[in-house]
Coordinates of C-alpha atoms in Angstrom, one line a residue:
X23 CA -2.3 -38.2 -28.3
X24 CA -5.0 -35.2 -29.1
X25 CA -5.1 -32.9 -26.0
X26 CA -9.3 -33.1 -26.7
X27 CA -9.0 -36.8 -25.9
X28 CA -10.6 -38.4 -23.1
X29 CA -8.0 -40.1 -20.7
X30 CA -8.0 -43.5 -19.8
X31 CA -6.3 -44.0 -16.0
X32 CA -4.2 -46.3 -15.5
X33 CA -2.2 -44.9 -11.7
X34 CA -3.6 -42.9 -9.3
X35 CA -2.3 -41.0 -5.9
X36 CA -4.3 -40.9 -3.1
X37 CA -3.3 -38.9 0.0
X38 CA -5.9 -37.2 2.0
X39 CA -6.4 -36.7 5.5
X40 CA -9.9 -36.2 5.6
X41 CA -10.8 -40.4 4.7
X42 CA -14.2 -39.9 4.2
X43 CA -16.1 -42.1 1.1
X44 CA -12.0 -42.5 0.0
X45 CA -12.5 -46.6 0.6
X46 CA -15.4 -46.1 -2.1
X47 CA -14.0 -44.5 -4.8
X48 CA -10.7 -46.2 -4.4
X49 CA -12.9 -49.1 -4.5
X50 CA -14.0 -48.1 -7.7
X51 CA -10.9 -47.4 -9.4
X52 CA -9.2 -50.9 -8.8
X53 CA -12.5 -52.1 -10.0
X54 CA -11.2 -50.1 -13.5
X55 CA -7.6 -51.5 -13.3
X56 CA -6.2 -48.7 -11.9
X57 CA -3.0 -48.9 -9.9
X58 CA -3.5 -47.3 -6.4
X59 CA -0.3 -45.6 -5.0
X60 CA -1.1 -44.1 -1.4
X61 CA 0.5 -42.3 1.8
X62 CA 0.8 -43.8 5.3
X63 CA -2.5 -43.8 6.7
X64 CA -4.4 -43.4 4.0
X65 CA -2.5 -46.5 2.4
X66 CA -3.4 -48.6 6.0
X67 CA -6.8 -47.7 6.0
X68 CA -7.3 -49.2 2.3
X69 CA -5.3 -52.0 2.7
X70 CA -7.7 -52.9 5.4
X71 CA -10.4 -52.6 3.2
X72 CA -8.6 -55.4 1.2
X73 CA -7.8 -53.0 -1.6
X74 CA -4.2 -53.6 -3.4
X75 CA -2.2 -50.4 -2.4
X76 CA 1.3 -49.6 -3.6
X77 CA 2.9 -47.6 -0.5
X78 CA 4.5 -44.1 -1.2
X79 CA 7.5 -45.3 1.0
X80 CA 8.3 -48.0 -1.3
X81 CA 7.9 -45.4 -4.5
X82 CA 10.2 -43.2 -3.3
X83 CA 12.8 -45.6 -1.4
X84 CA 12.2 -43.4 2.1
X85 CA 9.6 -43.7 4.9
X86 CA 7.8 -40.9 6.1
X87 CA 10.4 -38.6 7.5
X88 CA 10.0 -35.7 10.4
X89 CA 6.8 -37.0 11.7
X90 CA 5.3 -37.1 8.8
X91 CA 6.5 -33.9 7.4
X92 CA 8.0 -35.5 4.2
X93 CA 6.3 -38.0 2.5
X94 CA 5.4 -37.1 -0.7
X95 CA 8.5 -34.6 -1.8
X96 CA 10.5 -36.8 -4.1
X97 CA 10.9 -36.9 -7.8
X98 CA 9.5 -39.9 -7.7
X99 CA 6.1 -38.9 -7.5
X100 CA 6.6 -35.5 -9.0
X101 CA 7.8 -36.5 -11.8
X102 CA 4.9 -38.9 -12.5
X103 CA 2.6 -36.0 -11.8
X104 CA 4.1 -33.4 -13.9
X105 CA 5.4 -35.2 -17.1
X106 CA 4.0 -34.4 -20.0
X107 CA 3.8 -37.7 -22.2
X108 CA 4.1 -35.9 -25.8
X109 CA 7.3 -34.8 -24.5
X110 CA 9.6 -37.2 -25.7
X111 CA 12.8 -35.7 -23.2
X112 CA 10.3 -36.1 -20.6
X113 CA 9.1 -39.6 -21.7
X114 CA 12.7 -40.7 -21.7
X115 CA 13.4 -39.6 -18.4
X116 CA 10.9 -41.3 -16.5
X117 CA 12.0 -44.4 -18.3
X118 CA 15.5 -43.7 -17.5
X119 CA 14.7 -43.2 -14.1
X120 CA 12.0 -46.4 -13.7
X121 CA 9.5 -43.3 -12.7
X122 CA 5.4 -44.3 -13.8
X123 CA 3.7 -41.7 -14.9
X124 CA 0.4 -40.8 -12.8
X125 CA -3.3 -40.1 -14.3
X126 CA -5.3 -39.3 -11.5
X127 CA -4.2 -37.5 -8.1
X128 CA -6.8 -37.4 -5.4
X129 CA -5.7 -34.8 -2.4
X130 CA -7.1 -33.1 0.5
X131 CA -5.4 -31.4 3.0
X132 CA -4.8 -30.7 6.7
X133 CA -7.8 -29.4 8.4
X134 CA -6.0 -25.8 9.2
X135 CA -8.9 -23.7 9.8
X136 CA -10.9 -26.5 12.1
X137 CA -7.7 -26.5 14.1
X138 CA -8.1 -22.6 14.1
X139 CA -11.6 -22.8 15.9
X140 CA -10.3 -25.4 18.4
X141 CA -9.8 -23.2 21.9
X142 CA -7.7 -25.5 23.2
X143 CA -5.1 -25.8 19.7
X144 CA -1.8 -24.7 20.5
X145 CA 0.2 -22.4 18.7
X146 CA 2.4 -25.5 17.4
X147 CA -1.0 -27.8 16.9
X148 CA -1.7 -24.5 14.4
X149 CA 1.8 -24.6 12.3
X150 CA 1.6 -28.4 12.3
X151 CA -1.8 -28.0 10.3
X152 CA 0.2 -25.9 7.0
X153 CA 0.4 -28.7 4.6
X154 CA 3.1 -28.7 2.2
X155 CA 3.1 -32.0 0.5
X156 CA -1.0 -31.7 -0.2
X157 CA -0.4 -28.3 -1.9
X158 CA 2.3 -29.2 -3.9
X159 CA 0.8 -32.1 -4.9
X160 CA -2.4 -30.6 -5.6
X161 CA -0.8 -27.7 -7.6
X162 CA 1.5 -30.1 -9.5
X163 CA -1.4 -32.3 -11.0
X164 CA -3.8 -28.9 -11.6
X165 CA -1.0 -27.5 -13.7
X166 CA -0.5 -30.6 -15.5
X167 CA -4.5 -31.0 -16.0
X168 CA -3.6 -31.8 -20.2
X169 CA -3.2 -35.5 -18.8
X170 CA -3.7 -35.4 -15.2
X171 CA -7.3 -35.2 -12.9
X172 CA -6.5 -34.0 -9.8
X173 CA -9.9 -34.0 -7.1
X174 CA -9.7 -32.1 -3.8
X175 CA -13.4 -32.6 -2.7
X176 CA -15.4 -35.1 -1.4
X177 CA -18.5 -34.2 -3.3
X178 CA -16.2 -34.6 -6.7
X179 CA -15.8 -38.4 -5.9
X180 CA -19.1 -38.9 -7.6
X181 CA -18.4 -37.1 -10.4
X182 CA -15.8 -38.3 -10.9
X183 CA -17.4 -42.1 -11.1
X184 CA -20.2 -40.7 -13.2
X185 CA -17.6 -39.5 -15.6
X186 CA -15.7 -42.6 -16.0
X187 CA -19.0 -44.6 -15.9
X188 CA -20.1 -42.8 -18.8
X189 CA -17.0 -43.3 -21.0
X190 CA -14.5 -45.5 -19.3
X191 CA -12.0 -42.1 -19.4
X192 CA -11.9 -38.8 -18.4
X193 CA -12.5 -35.7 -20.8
X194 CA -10.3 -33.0 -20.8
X195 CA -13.2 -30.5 -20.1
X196 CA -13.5 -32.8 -16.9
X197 CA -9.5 -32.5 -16.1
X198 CA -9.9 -28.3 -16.6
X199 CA -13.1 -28.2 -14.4
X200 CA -11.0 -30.4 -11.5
X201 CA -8.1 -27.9 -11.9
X202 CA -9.9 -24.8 -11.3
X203 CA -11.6 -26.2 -8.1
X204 CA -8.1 -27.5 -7.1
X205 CA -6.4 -23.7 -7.4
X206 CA -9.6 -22.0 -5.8
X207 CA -9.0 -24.5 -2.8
X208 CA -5.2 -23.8 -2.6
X209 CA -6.0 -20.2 -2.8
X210 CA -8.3 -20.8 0.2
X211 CA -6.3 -22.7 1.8
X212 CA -3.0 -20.1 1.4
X213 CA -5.6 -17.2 2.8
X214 CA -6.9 -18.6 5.5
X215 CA -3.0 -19.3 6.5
X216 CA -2.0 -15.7 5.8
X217 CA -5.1 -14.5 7.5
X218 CA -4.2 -16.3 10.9
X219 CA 0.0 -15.2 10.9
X220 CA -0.9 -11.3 10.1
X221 CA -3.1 -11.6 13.4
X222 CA -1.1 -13.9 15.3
X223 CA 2.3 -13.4 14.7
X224 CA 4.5 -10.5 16.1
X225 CA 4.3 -7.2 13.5
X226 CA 6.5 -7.3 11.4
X227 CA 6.8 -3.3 12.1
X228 CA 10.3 -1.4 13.3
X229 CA 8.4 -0.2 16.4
X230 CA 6.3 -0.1 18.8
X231 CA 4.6 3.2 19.5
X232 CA 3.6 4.2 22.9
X233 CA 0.4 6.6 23.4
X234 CA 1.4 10.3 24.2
X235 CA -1.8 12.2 24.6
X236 CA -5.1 13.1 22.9
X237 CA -5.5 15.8 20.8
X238 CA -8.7 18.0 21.0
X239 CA -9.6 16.7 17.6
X240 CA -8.6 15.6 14.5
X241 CA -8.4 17.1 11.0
X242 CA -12.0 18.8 12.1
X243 CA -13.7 19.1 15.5
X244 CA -15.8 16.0 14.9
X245 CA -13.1 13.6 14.6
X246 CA -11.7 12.0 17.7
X247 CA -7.6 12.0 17.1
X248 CA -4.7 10.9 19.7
X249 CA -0.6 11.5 19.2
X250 CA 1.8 8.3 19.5
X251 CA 5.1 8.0 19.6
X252 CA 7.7 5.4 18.7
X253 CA 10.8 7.4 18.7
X254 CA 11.9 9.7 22.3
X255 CA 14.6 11.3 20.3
X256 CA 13.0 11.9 16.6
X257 CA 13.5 15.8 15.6
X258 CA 10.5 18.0 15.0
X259 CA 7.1 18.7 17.2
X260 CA 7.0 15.4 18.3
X261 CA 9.3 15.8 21.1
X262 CA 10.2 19.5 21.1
X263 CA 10.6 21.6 23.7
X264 CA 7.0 23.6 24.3
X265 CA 8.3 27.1 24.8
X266 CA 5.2 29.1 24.9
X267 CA 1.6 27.1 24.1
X268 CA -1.5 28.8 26.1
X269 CA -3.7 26.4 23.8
X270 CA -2.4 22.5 22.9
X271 CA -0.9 21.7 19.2
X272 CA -4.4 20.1 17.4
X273 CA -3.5 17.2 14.7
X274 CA -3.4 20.1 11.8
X275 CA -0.8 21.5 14.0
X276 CA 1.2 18.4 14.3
X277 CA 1.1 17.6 10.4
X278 CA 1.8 20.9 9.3
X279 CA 4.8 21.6 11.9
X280 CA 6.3 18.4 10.9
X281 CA 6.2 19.2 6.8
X282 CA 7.6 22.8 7.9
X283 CA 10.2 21.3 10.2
X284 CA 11.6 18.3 7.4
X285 CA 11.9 21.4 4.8
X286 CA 13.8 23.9 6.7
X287 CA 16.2 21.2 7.9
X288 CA 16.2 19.9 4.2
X289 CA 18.9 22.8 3.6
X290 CA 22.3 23.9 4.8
X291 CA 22.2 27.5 4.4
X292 CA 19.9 29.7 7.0
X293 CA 16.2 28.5 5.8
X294 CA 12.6 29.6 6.3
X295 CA 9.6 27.8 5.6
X296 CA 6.0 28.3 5.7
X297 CA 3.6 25.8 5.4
X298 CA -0.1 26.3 5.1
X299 CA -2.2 22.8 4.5
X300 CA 1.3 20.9 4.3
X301 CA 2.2 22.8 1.4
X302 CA 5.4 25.0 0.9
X303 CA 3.2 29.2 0.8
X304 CA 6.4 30.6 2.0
X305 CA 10.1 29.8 1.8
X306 CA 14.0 31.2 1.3
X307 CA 16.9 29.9 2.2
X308 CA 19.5 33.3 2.3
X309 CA 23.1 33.7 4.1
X310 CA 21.0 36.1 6.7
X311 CA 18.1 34.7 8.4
X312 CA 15.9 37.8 9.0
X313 CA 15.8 38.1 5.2
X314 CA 15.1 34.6 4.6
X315 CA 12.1 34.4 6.9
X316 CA 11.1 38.6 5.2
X317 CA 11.2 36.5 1.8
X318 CA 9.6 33.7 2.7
X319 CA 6.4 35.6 3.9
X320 CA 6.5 38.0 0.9
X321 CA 6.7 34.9 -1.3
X322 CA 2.7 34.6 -0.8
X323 CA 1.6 36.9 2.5
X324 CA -2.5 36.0 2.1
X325 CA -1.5 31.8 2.1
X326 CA 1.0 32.8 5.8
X327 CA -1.8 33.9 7.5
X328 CA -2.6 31.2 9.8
X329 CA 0.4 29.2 8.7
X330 CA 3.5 27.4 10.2
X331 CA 7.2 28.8 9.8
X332 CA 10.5 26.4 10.6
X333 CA 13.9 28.0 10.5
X334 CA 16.9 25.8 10.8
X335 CA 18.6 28.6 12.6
X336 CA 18.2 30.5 15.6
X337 CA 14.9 32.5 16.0
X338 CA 16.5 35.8 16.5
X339 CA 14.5 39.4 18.1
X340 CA 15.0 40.9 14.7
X341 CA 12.7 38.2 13.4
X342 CA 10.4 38.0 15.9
X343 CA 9.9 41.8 15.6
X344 CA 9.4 40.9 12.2
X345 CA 5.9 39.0 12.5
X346 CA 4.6 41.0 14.8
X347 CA 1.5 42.0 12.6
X348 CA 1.3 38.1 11.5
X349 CA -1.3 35.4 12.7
X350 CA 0.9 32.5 13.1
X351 CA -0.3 29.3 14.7
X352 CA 3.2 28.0 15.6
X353 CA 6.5 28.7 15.0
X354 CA 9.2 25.5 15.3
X355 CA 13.5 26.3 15.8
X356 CA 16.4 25.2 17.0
X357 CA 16.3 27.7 20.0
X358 CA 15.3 31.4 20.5
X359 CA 16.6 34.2 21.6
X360 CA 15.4 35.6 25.0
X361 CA 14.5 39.0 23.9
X362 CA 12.5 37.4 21.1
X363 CA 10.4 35.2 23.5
X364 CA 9.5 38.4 25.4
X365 CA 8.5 39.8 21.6
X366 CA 6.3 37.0 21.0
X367 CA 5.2 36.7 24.1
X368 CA 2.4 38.8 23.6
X369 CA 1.1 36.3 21.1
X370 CA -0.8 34.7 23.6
X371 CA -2.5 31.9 20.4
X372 CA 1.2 31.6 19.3
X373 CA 2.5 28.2 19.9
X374 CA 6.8 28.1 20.2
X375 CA 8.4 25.0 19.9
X376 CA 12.4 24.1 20.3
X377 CA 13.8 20.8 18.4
X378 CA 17.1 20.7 16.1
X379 CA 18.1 17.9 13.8
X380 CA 21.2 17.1 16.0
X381 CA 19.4 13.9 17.4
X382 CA 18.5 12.3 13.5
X383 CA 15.6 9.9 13.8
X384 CA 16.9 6.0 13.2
X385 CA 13.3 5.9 11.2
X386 CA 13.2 6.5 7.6
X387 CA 9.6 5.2 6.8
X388 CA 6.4 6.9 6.4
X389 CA 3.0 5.5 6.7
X390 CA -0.6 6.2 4.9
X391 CA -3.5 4.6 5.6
X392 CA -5.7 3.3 3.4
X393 CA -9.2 1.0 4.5
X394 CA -8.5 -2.2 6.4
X395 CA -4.6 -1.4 6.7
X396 CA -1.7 1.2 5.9
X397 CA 1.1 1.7 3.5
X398 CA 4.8 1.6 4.0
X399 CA 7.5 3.2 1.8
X400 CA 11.1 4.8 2.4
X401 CA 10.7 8.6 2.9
X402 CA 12.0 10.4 -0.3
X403 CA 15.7 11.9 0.7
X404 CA 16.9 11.9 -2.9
X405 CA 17.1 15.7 -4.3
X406 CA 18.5 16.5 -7.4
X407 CA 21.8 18.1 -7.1
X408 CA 23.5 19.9 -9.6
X409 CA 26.0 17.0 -10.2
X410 CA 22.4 15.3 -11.5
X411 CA 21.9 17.9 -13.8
X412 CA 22.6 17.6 -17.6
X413 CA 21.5 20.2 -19.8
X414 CA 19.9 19.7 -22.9
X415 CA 19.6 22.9 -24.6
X416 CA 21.4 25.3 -25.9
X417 CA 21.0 28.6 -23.5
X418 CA 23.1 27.9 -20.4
X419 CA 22.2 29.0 -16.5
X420 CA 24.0 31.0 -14.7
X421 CA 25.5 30.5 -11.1
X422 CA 22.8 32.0 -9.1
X423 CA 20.4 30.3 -11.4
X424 CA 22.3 26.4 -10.7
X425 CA 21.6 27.0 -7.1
X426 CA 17.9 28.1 -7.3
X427 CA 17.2 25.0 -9.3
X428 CA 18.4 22.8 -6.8
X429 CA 16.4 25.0 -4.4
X430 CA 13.0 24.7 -7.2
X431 CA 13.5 20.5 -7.7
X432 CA 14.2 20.3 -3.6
X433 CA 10.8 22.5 -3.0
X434 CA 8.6 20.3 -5.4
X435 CA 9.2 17.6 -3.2
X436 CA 7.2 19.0 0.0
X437 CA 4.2 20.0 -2.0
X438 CA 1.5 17.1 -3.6
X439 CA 1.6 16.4 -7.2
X440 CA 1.6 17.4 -10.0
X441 CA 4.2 20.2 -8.8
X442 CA 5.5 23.8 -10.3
X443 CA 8.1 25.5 -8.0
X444 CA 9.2 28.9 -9.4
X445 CA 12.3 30.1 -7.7
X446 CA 14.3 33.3 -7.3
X447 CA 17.7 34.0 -5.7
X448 CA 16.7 31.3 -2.9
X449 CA 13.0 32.4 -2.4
X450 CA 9.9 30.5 -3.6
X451 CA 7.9 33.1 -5.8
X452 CA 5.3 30.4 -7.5
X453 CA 4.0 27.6 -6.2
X454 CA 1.5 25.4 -7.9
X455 CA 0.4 22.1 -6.4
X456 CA -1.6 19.3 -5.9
X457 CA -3.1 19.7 -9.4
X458 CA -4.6 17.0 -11.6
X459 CA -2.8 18.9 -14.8
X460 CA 0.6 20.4 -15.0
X461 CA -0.3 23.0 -17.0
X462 CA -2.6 24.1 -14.1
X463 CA -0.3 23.7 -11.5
X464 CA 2.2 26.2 -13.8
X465 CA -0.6 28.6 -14.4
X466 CA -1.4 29.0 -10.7
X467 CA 2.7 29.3 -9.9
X468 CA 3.0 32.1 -12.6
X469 CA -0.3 33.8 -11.2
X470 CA 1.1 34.0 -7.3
X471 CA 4.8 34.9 -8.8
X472 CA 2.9 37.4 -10.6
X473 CA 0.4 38.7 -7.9
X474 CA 3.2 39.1 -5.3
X475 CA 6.7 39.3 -6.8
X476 CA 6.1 40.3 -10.7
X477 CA 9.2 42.1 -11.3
X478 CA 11.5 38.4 -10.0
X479 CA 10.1 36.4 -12.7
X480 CA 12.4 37.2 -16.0
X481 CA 15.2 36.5 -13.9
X482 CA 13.7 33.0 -12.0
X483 CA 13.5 29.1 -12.5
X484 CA 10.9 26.8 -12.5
X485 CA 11.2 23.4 -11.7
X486 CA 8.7 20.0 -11.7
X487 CA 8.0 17.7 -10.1
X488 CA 7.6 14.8 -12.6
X489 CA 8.5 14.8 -16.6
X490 CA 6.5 17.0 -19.4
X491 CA 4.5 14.5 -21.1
X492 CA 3.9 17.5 -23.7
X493 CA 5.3 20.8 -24.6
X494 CA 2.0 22.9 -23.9
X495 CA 3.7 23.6 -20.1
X496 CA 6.9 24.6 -21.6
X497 CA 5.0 27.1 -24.2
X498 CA 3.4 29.0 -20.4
X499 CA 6.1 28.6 -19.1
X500 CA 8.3 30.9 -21.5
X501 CA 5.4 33.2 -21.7
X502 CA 6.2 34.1 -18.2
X503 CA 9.4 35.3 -19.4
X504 CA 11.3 32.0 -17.7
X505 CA 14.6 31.4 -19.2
X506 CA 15.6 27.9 -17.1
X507 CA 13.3 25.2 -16.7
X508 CA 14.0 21.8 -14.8
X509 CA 12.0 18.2 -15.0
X510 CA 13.2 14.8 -14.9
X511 CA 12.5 13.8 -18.2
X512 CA 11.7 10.0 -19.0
X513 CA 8.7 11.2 -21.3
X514 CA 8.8 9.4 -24.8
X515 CA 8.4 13.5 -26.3
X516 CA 11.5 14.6 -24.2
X517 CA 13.0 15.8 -27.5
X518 CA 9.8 17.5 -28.5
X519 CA 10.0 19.3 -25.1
X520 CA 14.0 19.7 -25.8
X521 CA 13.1 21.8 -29.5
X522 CA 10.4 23.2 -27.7
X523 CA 12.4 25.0 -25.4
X524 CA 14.9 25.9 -27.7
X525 CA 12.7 27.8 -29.8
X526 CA 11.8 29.6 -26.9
X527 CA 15.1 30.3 -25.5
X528 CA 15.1 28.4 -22.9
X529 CA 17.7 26.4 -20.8
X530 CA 16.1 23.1 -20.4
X531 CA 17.8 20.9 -17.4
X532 CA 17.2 17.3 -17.3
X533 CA 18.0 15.6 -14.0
X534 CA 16.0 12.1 -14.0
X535 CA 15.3 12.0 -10.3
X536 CA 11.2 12.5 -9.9
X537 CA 9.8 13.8 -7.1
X538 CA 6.2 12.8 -6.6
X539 CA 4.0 13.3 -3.3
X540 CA 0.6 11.9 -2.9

């Protein structure tokens, strides 16, 4: 048979719910010769018309079954619909089976979205209105369109008479234009379906978040903005304890304290961060905490002004002596010392806030909106470690240099892509982020290590927060006089970048855990 053929019919299914002009074209069809095979009511309704009908039930050796729920679902019928009759495998099945083949399949389904406008539809009236039989049916015959018409709509009945009218068969142009119309009105169908259950149904959501206040505005003074929670014992501003707060935390507050918070509790070791605009301006982890939070403001002290700083330790009088010629909108700790809430006392704008990580939040999802909904995803908790970390040149670090690169990859994390961390003995020196290019977001870390802490570089790492798709970055990069360089490779030049770095000297570390941040 040529696939350009037209199609003579010789069976047709008929199953629709909506009856309309169905007793005329089936009419029509058994004026042709063709064998009618139809469903329960539909099959009645012709039969009283005085139309020869061949009932499903006696097709497929069952009656209707769950109330009508199956009818249609047997190999019986699918198999007519969907074999292919140049197949001979298939040919010989539905021989060996006593299965006839079907030409024509005419379909329409349960009126869902009528039901939907009902007032007085129940819940159940509404799931009783998914078809399943009618869609499968429908999708069967539109898949098979080389030797099957399927027609969905009442306004195709015509055609369809006007087709076989003209030439006693049915073209294949005819069978393709009948398919697409069946699809687009399963696709319908499906949406209108989907479109009721996300409104209806419970959210599929881990929470349910209770209202906590209003904030005095959002990200600027024009926008209205409110704080919700769905956690009571999450760590971080949330649900600290408010220490000292003449003014309220504002939603720049909130985000900012929160990024702070997640990176100083990212690390064992006594840890300072400073976050400015939810990126990383400040940061050390050190075995003394005072030095760690002197570090972490020397690692870019015009960025801290205004800023954020989390410690994972105790905020100690030392260190609160230490700020006392910062501006610092809030400061977030496991506790403070007594004598250091006097010290900062006299920072009336100074906002002090008490939360630990002792209490771990059960939630490990965060959430961005985008227009008309939101996105999920698992927070990122994978950092490289140094058990990640294969090296792939020939210069190898040293000890203090293995832990600042865990300390470089970690930091690239908390900062928006594309990320360059430079790193020195625990402190962040360089940071360049939320840059379109890498190589600019490597030129602006070398500028700031260079600006503020010149004489560290030599001796410091950089890390990144996603592969080197070419060697240019690794070229500035050893300009700066850095000797250890980590990314986690996956770029189809990764031994470009490998020769690249050995030219220069450099101890190229390959860890294949990426790190981006949108």
């Amino acid at each position: 048979m040529d696939t350009s053929s037209h199609i003579t019919p010789k069976r047709a299914l008929v199953s629709v719910y909506n009856k309309t002009n169905i007793v005329d074209i089936v009419s029509f069809l058994h004026k042709l010769h063709v064998e009618i095979v139809a469903t329960g009511n539909t099959a009645a309704l012709l039969k009283e018309a005085d139309i020869p009908v061949v009932d499903v039930a006696d097709v497929t050796g069952y009656p209707d079954l769950l109330d009508g729920r199956v009818k249609t679902l047997h190999p019986a019928i699918h198999a007519g619909i969907l074999a292919n009759p140049l197949n001979k495998n298939h040919v010989q099945t539905l021989q060996k089976q006593h299965i006839k083949p079907f030409d024509i399949v005419i379909a329409n389904l349960y009126p869902f979205s009528e039901t939907l406008e009902n007032p007085n539809a129940s819940h159940d009236d509404i799931i009783e209105m998914i078809d399943i039989g009618g869609p499968t049916m429908i999708r069967a015959a539109a898949k098979n369109q080389r030797f099957v018409t399927v027609i969905t709509q009442i306004d195709d009945y015509e055609n369809l008479k006007n087709e076989l009218s003209a030439h006693k068969s049915i073209s294949l142009h005819f069978r393709q234009q009948m398919a697409q119309t069946a699809f687009a009105h399963t696709c319908l169908y499906d949406q209108s379906i989907h479109n009721w259950l996300s409104q209806k149904e419970p959210s599929p959501l881990p929470f349910q978040a209770q209202h906590v206040s209003e904030l005095r505005y959002g990200e600027n003074p024009h926008q209205n903005a409110s704080l919700y929670s769905f956690d009571p014992n999450a760590p971080g501003p949330l649900n600290a304890k408010i220490l000292q707060a003449e003014k309220p935390l504002s939603y720049n507050n909130y985000i900012d304290a929160n990024a702070a918070f997640n990176l100083a509790h990212t690390f064992q070791k006594p840890t300072v961060a400073i976050i400015k605009h939810t990126i990383p301006c400040g940061f050390c982890t050190h075995s003394d905490t005072l030095q760690a939070l002197k570090l972490a403001l020397a690692s870019d002290p015009l960025s801290a002004f205004g800023g954020i700083i989390a410690t994972n330790q105790t905020f100690s009088a030392p260190m609160a002596q230490s700020i006392s010629d910062n501006f610092i909108e809030v400061i977030i700790a496991p506790n403070f010392e007594s004598d250091a809430l006097k010290i900062l006392a006299k920072k009336t704008q100074l906002r002090l806030l008490a939360s630990s990580i002792k209490n771990p939040s059960p939630s490990s999802s965060s959430f961005r909106h985008i227009n008309g909904g939101f996105l999920i995803q698992d927070n990122n908790t994978s950092f490289p470690s140094r058990k990640h970390m294969n090296i792939m040149t020939q210069l190898i670090p040293s000890e203090d240099q293995w832990d600042d690169l865990v300390t470089a990859c970690t930091l690239t994390a908390f900062a928006p892509s594309n990320t360059i961390s430079i790193v020195h003995n625990g402190q962040l020196i360089g940071l360049g982020s939320g840059q379109t290019s890498r190589i600019k977001a490597a030129e602006i870390a070398i500028q700031q290590a260079k600006t503020f802490n010149p004489d560290l570089l030599p001796a410091a790492v950089a890390a990144s927060d996603g592969f080197f798709p070419f060697f240019d970055t690794i070229k500035i990069l050893a300009q700066a006089e850095i000797s250890v360089v980590a990314h986690p490779g996956g770029s189809k030049n990764d031994q470009q970048i490998i020769q690249e770095a050995n030219k220069h000297n450099i101890s190229l570390i390959q860890h294949n855990i990426r790190s981006f941040s949108h």
